[in-house]
Amino acid sequence: MPHVFEAAPSGRAKCRGCNRTIAKGEIRFGERLANPYAEGEMSLWFHPLCAAYKRPEPLLEALAEAAPELALEREKLSAAAHAALAHRRLPRIDGAQRAPSGQAKCRHCRQPIERGAWRIRLVFYEEGRFSPGGFLHVSCRHEYFENQEAWEALLHFSPDLTEEDREELARAYRGE
Ligand SMILES: [Zn+2]
Ligand SMILES: [Zn+2]
């Protein structure tokens, strides 16, 4: 079965990209893949924009089909997916948060991330699953993503930040 865009028949499924519920009637993206645990296929459901950032290849495949449901969103989705394809590590971005303790080490420089400092959360995708992939200093992203822009995805997966948080994060991102 090909990947699909469709209106969610219920409000029960959660998006694999952001873990939030996909509202009934909202357009969702289904990535079809062989079920690694049983015979047949399974679908991973996403908000389309979440898939654009975290699963750009299957999303672009599906966009290339007509997908008339998407009308106005096509360009936005395509731009987000192409941005995510600029570096193989960009789809790992899972949002930003302040480090709740000084325990975690940065995946890039291996130094501890200071308590209260902004960090980038990473996830790894493998065979239909996203698993926690550790954290990055905001400043280490330059090298980790080889200077590719990460801001839009970072904000997209940090929907709970307050206005003030976003400004702080923006300053950290700019290196201020
Ligand atoms: Zn989502
Ligand atoms: Zn670091």
JSON list of N, CA and C in Angstrom, two decimals, residues 26-64:
[
{"chain": "A", "resi": 26, "resn": "GLU", "atom": "N", "xyz": [-8.98, 15.98, 11.10]},
{"chain": "A", "resi": 26, "resn": "GLU", "atom": "CA", "xyz": [-7.75, 16.65, 10.66]},
{"chain": "A", "resi": 26, "resn": "GLU", "atom": "C", "xyz": [-7.04, 15.76, 9.64]},
{"chain": "A", "resi": 27, "resn": "ILE", "atom": "N", "xyz": [-6.36, 16.37, 8.67]},
{"chain": "A", "resi": 27, "resn": "ILE", "atom": "CA", "xyz": [-5.62, 15.56, 7.69]},
{"chain": "A", "resi": 27, "resn": "ILE", "atom": "C", "xyz": [-4.39, 14.97, 8.36]},
{"chain": "A", "resi": 28, "resn": "ARG", "atom": "N", "xyz": [-4.22, 13.67, 8.21]},
{"chain": "A", "resi": 28, "resn": "ARG", "atom": "CA", "xyz": [-3.05, 13.01, 8.78]},
{"chain": "A", "resi": 28, "resn": "ARG", "atom": "C", "xyz": [-2.27, 12.29, 7.68]},
{"chain": "A", "resi": 29, "resn": "PHE", "atom": "N", "xyz": [-1.00, 12.06, 7.94]},
{"chain": "A", "resi": 29, "resn": "PHE", "atom": "CA", "xyz": [-0.16, 11.36, 6.99]},
{"chain": "A", "resi": 29, "resn": "PHE", "atom": "C", "xyz": [0.13, 9.97, 7.54]},
{"chain": "A", "resi": 30, "resn": "GLY", "atom": "N", "xyz": [-0.07, 8.95, 6.72]},
{"chain": "A", "resi": 30, "resn": "GLY", "atom": "CA", "xyz": [0.23, 7.58, 7.12]},
{"chain": "A", "resi": 30, "resn": "GLY", "atom": "C", "xyz": [1.42, 7.06, 6.34]},
{"chain": "A", "resi": 31, "resn": "GLU", "atom": "N", "xyz": [2.50, 6.79, 7.05]},
{"chain": "A", "resi": 31, "resn": "GLU", "atom": "CA", "xyz": [3.64, 6.14, 6.40]},
{"chain": "A", "resi": 31, "resn": "GLU", "atom": "C", "xyz": [3.41, 4.63, 6.49]},
{"chain": "A", "resi": 32, "resn": "ARG", "atom": "N", "xyz": [3.40, 3.97, 5.35]},
{"chain": "A", "resi": 32, "resn": "ARG", "atom": "CA", "xyz": [3.19, 2.52, 5.33]},
{"chain": "A", "resi": 32, "resn": "ARG", "atom": "C", "xyz": [4.53, 1.83, 5.31]},
{"chain": "A", "resi": 33, "resn": "LEU", "atom": "N", "xyz": [4.67, 0.84, 6.14]},
{"chain": "A", "resi": 33, "resn": "LEU", "atom": "CA", "xyz": [5.90, 0.06, 6.09]},
{"chain": "A", "resi": 33, "resn": "LEU", "atom": "C", "xyz": [5.63, -1.37, 6.48]},
{"chain": "A", "resi": 34, "resn": "ALA", "atom": "N", "xyz": [6.55, -2.23, 6.09]},
{"chain": "A", "resi": 34, "resn": "ALA", "atom": "CA", "xyz": [6.40, -3.63, 6.45]},
{"chain": "A", "resi": 34, "resn": "ALA", "atom": "C", "xyz": [6.45, -3.72, 7.96]},
{"chain": "A", "resi": 35, "resn": "ASN", "atom": "N", "xyz": [5.54, -4.49, 8.51]},
{"chain": "A", "resi": 35, "resn": "ASN", "atom": "CA", "xyz": [5.51, -4.66, 9.96]},
{"chain": "A", "resi": 35, "resn": "ASN", "atom": "C", "xyz": [6.71, -5.51, 10.38]},
{"chain": "A", "resi": 36, "resn": "PRO", "atom": "N", "xyz": [7.62, -4.95, 11.22]},
{"chain": "A", "resi": 36, "resn": "PRO", "atom": "CA", "xyz": [8.81, -5.72, 11.59]},
{"chain": "A", "resi": 36, "resn": "PRO", "atom": "C", "xyz": [8.50, -6.86, 12.56]},
{"chain": "A", "resi": 37, "resn": "TYR", "atom": "N", "xyz": [7.29, -6.87, 13.13]},
{"chain": "A", "resi": 37, "resn": "TYR", "atom": "CA", "xyz": [6.97, -7.86, 14.17]},
{"chain": "A", "resi": 37, "resn": "TYR", "atom": "C", "xyz": [5.99, -8.93, 13.69]},
{"chain": "A", "resi": 38, "resn": "ALA", "atom": "N", "xyz": [5.36, -8.70, 12.57]},
{"chain": "A", "resi": 38, "resn": "ALA", "atom": "CA", "xyz": [4.35, -9.65, 12.11]},
{"chain": "A", "resi": 38, "resn": "ALA", "atom": "C", "xyz": [4.27, -9.54, 10.59]},
{"chain": "A", "resi": 39, "resn": "GLU", "atom": "N", "xyz": [3.47, -10.41, 9.99]},
{"chain": "A", "resi": 39, "resn": "GLU", "atom": "CA", "xyz": [3.28, -10.32, 8.56]},
{"chain": "A", "resi": 39, "resn": "GLU", "atom": "C", "xyz": [2.45, -9.09, 8.22]},
{"chain": "A", "resi": 40, "resn": "GLY", "atom": "N", "xyz": [2.60, -8.62, 7.00]},
{"chain": "A", "resi": 40, "resn": "GLY", "atom": "CA", "xyz": [1.77, -7.52, 6.56]},
{"chain": "A", "resi": 40, "resn": "GLY", "atom": "C", "xyz": [2.41, -6.16, 6.79]},
{"chain": "A", "resi": 41, "resn": "GLU", "atom": "N", "xyz": [1.58, -5.13, 6.65]},
{"chain": "A", "resi": 41, "resn": "GLU", "atom": "CA", "xyz": [2.08, -3.77, 6.74]},
{"chain": "A", "resi": 41, "resn": "GLU", "atom": "C", "xyz": [1.49, -3.06, 7.94]},
{"chain": "A", "resi": 42, "resn": "MET", "atom": "N", "xyz": [2.15, -2.00, 8.33]},
{"chain": "A", "resi": 42, "resn": "MET", "atom": "CA", "xyz": [1.58, -1.16, 9.38]},
{"chain": "A", "resi": 42, "resn": "MET", "atom": "C", "xyz": [1.66, 0.29, 8.93]},
{"chain": "A", "resi": 43, "resn": "SER", "atom": "N", "xyz": [0.92, 1.16, 9.58]},
{"chain": "A", "resi": 43, "resn": "SER", "atom": "CA", "xyz": [0.95, 2.59, 9.27]},
{"chain": "A", "resi": 43, "resn": "SER", "atom": "C", "xyz": [1.42, 3.35, 10.49]},
{"chain": "A", "resi": 44, "resn": "LEU", "atom": "N", "xyz": [2.30, 4.30, 10.24]},
{"chain": "A", "resi": 44, "resn": "LEU", "atom": "CA", "xyz": [2.68, 5.24, 11.30]},
{"chain": "A", "resi": 44, "resn": "LEU", "atom": "C", "xyz": [1.96, 6.54, 10.97]},
{"chain": "A", "resi": 45, "resn": "TRP", "atom": "N", "xyz": [1.24, 7.08, 11.94]},
{"chain": "A", "resi": 45, "resn": "TRP", "atom": "CA", "xyz": [0.46, 8.28, 11.68]},
{"chain": "A", "resi": 45, "resn": "TRP", "atom": "C", "xyz": [1.17, 9.52, 12.19]},
{"chain": "A", "resi": 46, "resn": "PHE", "atom": "N", "xyz": [1.06, 10.58, 11.42]},
{"chain": "A", "resi": 46, "resn": "PHE", "atom": "CA", "xyz": [1.72, 11.84, 11.74]},
{"chain": "A", "resi": 46, "resn": "PHE", "atom": "C", "xyz": [0.83, 13.02, 11.38]},
{"chain": "A", "resi": 47, "resn": "HIS", "atom": "N", "xyz": [1.01, 14.14, 12.07]},
{"chain": "A", "resi": 47, "resn": "HIS", "atom": "CA", "xyz": [0.60, 15.42, 11.49]},
{"chain": "A", "resi": 47, "resn": "HIS", "atom": "C", "xyz": [1.49, 15.60, 10.26]},
{"chain": "A", "resi": 48, "resn": "PRO", "atom": "N", "xyz": [0.96, 16.10, 9.16]},
{"chain": "A", "resi": 48, "resn": "PRO", "atom": "CA", "xyz": [1.80, 16.21, 7.96]},
{"chain": "A", "resi": 48, "resn": "PRO", "atom": "C", "xyz": [3.09, 17.01, 8.19]},
{"chain": "A", "resi": 49, "resn": "LEU", "atom": "N", "xyz": [3.02, 18.10, 8.94]},
{"chain": "A", "resi": 49, "resn": "LEU", "atom": "CA", "xyz": [4.23, 18.89, 9.12]},
{"chain": "A", "resi": 49, "resn": "LEU", "atom": "C", "xyz": [5.26, 18.16, 10.01]},
{"chain": "A", "resi": 50, "resn": "CYS", "atom": "N", "xyz": [4.76, 17.41, 10.96]},
{"chain": "A", "resi": 50, "resn": "CYS", "atom": "CA", "xyz": [5.68, 16.60, 11.80]},
{"chain": "A", "resi": 50, "resn": "CYS", "atom": "C", "xyz": [6.41, 15.57, 10.93]},
{"chain": "A", "resi": 51, "resn": "ALA", "atom": "N", "xyz": [5.69, 14.97, 9.99]},
{"chain": "A", "resi": 51, "resn": "ALA", "atom": "CA", "xyz": [6.32, 14.01, 9.09]},
{"chain": "A", "resi": 51, "resn": "ALA", "atom": "C", "xyz": [7.32, 14.70, 8.17]},
{"chain": "A", "resi": 52, "resn": "ALA", "atom": "N", "xyz": [6.99, 15.93, 7.76]},
{"chain": "A", "resi": 52, "resn": "ALA", "atom": "CA", "xyz": [7.91, 16.66, 6.86]},
{"chain": "A", "resi": 52, "resn": "ALA", "atom": "C", "xyz": [9.27, 16.81, 7.53]},
{"chain": "A", "resi": 53, "resn": "TYR", "atom": "N", "xyz": [9.27, 17.11, 8.83]},
{"chain": "A", "resi": 53, "resn": "TYR", "atom": "CA", "xyz": [10.54, 17.29, 9.53]},
{"chain": "A", "resi": 53, "resn": "TYR", "atom": "C", "xyz": [11.22, 15.97, 9.88]},
{"chain": "A", "resi": 54, "resn": "LYS", "atom": "N", "xyz": [10.44, 14.98, 10.28]},
{"chain": "A", "resi": 54, "resn": "LYS", "atom": "CA", "xyz": [11.07, 13.76, 10.81]},
{"chain": "A", "resi": 54, "resn": "LYS", "atom": "C", "xyz": [11.12, 12.60, 9.82]},
{"chain": "A", "resi": 55, "resn": "ARG", "atom": "N", "xyz": [10.25, 12.61, 8.81]},
{"chain": "A", "resi": 55, "resn": "ARG", "atom": "CA", "xyz": [10.23, 11.54, 7.80]},
{"chain": "A", "resi": 55, "resn": "ARG", "atom": "C", "xyz": [10.10, 12.16, 6.42]},
{"chain": "A", "resi": 56, "resn": "PRO", "atom": "N", "xyz": [11.08, 13.02, 6.07]},
{"chain": "A", "resi": 56, "resn": "PRO", "atom": "CA", "xyz": [10.93, 13.80, 4.83]},
{"chain": "A", "resi": 56, "resn": "PRO", "atom": "C", "xyz": [10.81, 12.94, 3.56]},
{"chain": "A", "resi": 57, "resn": "GLU", "atom": "N", "xyz": [11.50, 11.81, 3.51]},
{"chain": "A", "resi": 57, "resn": "GLU", "atom": "CA", "xyz": [11.47, 11.05, 2.26]},
{"chain": "A", "resi": 57, "resn": "GLU", "atom": "C", "xyz": [10.09, 10.45, 1.95]},
{"chain": "A", "resi": 58, "resn": "PRO", "atom": "N", "xyz": [9.52, 9.69, 2.90]},
{"chain": "A", "resi": 58, "resn": "PRO", "atom": "CA", "xyz": [8.18, 9.17, 2.58]},
{"chain": "A", "resi": 58, "resn": "PRO", "atom": "C", "xyz": [7.14, 10.27, 2.38]},
{"chain": "A", "resi": 59, "resn": "LEU", "atom": "N", "xyz": [7.29, 11.38, 3.12]},
{"chain": "A", "resi": 59, "resn": "LEU", "atom": "CA", "xyz": [6.32, 12.46, 2.94]},
{"chain": "A", "resi": 59, "resn": "LEU", "atom": "C", "xyz": [6.40, 13.02, 1.52]},
{"chain": "A", "resi": 60, "resn": "LEU", "atom": "N", "xyz": [7.62, 13.24, 1.03]},
{"chain": "A", "resi": 60, "resn": "LEU", "atom": "CA", "xyz": [7.77, 13.78, -0.32]},
{"chain": "A", "resi": 60, "resn": "LEU", "atom": "C", "xyz": [7.26, 12.80, -1.37]},
{"chain": "A", "resi": 61, "resn": "GLU", "atom": "N", "xyz": [7.48, 11.51, -1.12]},
{"chain": "A", "resi": 61, "resn": "GLU", "atom": "CA", "xyz": [6.93, 10.50, -2.05]},
{"chain": "A", "resi": 61, "resn": "GLU", "atom": "C", "xyz": [5.43, 10.66, -2.16]},
{"chain": "A", "resi": 62, "resn": "ALA", "atom": "N", "xyz": [4.78, 10.81, -1.01]},
{"chain": "A", "resi": 62, "resn": "ALA", "atom": "CA", "xyz": [3.32, 10.91, -1.01]},
{"chain": "A", "resi": 62, "resn": "ALA", "atom": "C", "xyz": [2.85, 12.23, -1.60]},
{"chain": "A", "resi": 63, "resn": "LEU", "atom": "N", "xyz": [3.62, 13.29, -1.37]},
{"chain": "A", "resi": 63, "resn": "LEU", "atom": "CA", "xyz": [3.25, 14.61, -1.93]},
{"chain": "A", "resi": 63, "resn": "LEU", "atom": "C", "xyz": [3.30, 14.59, -3.44]},
{"chain": "A", "resi": 64, "resn": "ALA", "atom": "N", "xyz": [4.21, 13.77, -3.98]},
{"chain": "A", "resi": 64, "resn": "ALA", "atom": "CA", "xyz": [4.35, 13.71, -5.43]},
{"chain": "A", "resi": 64, "resn": "ALA", "atom": "C", "xyz": [3.10, 13.14, -6.08]}
]
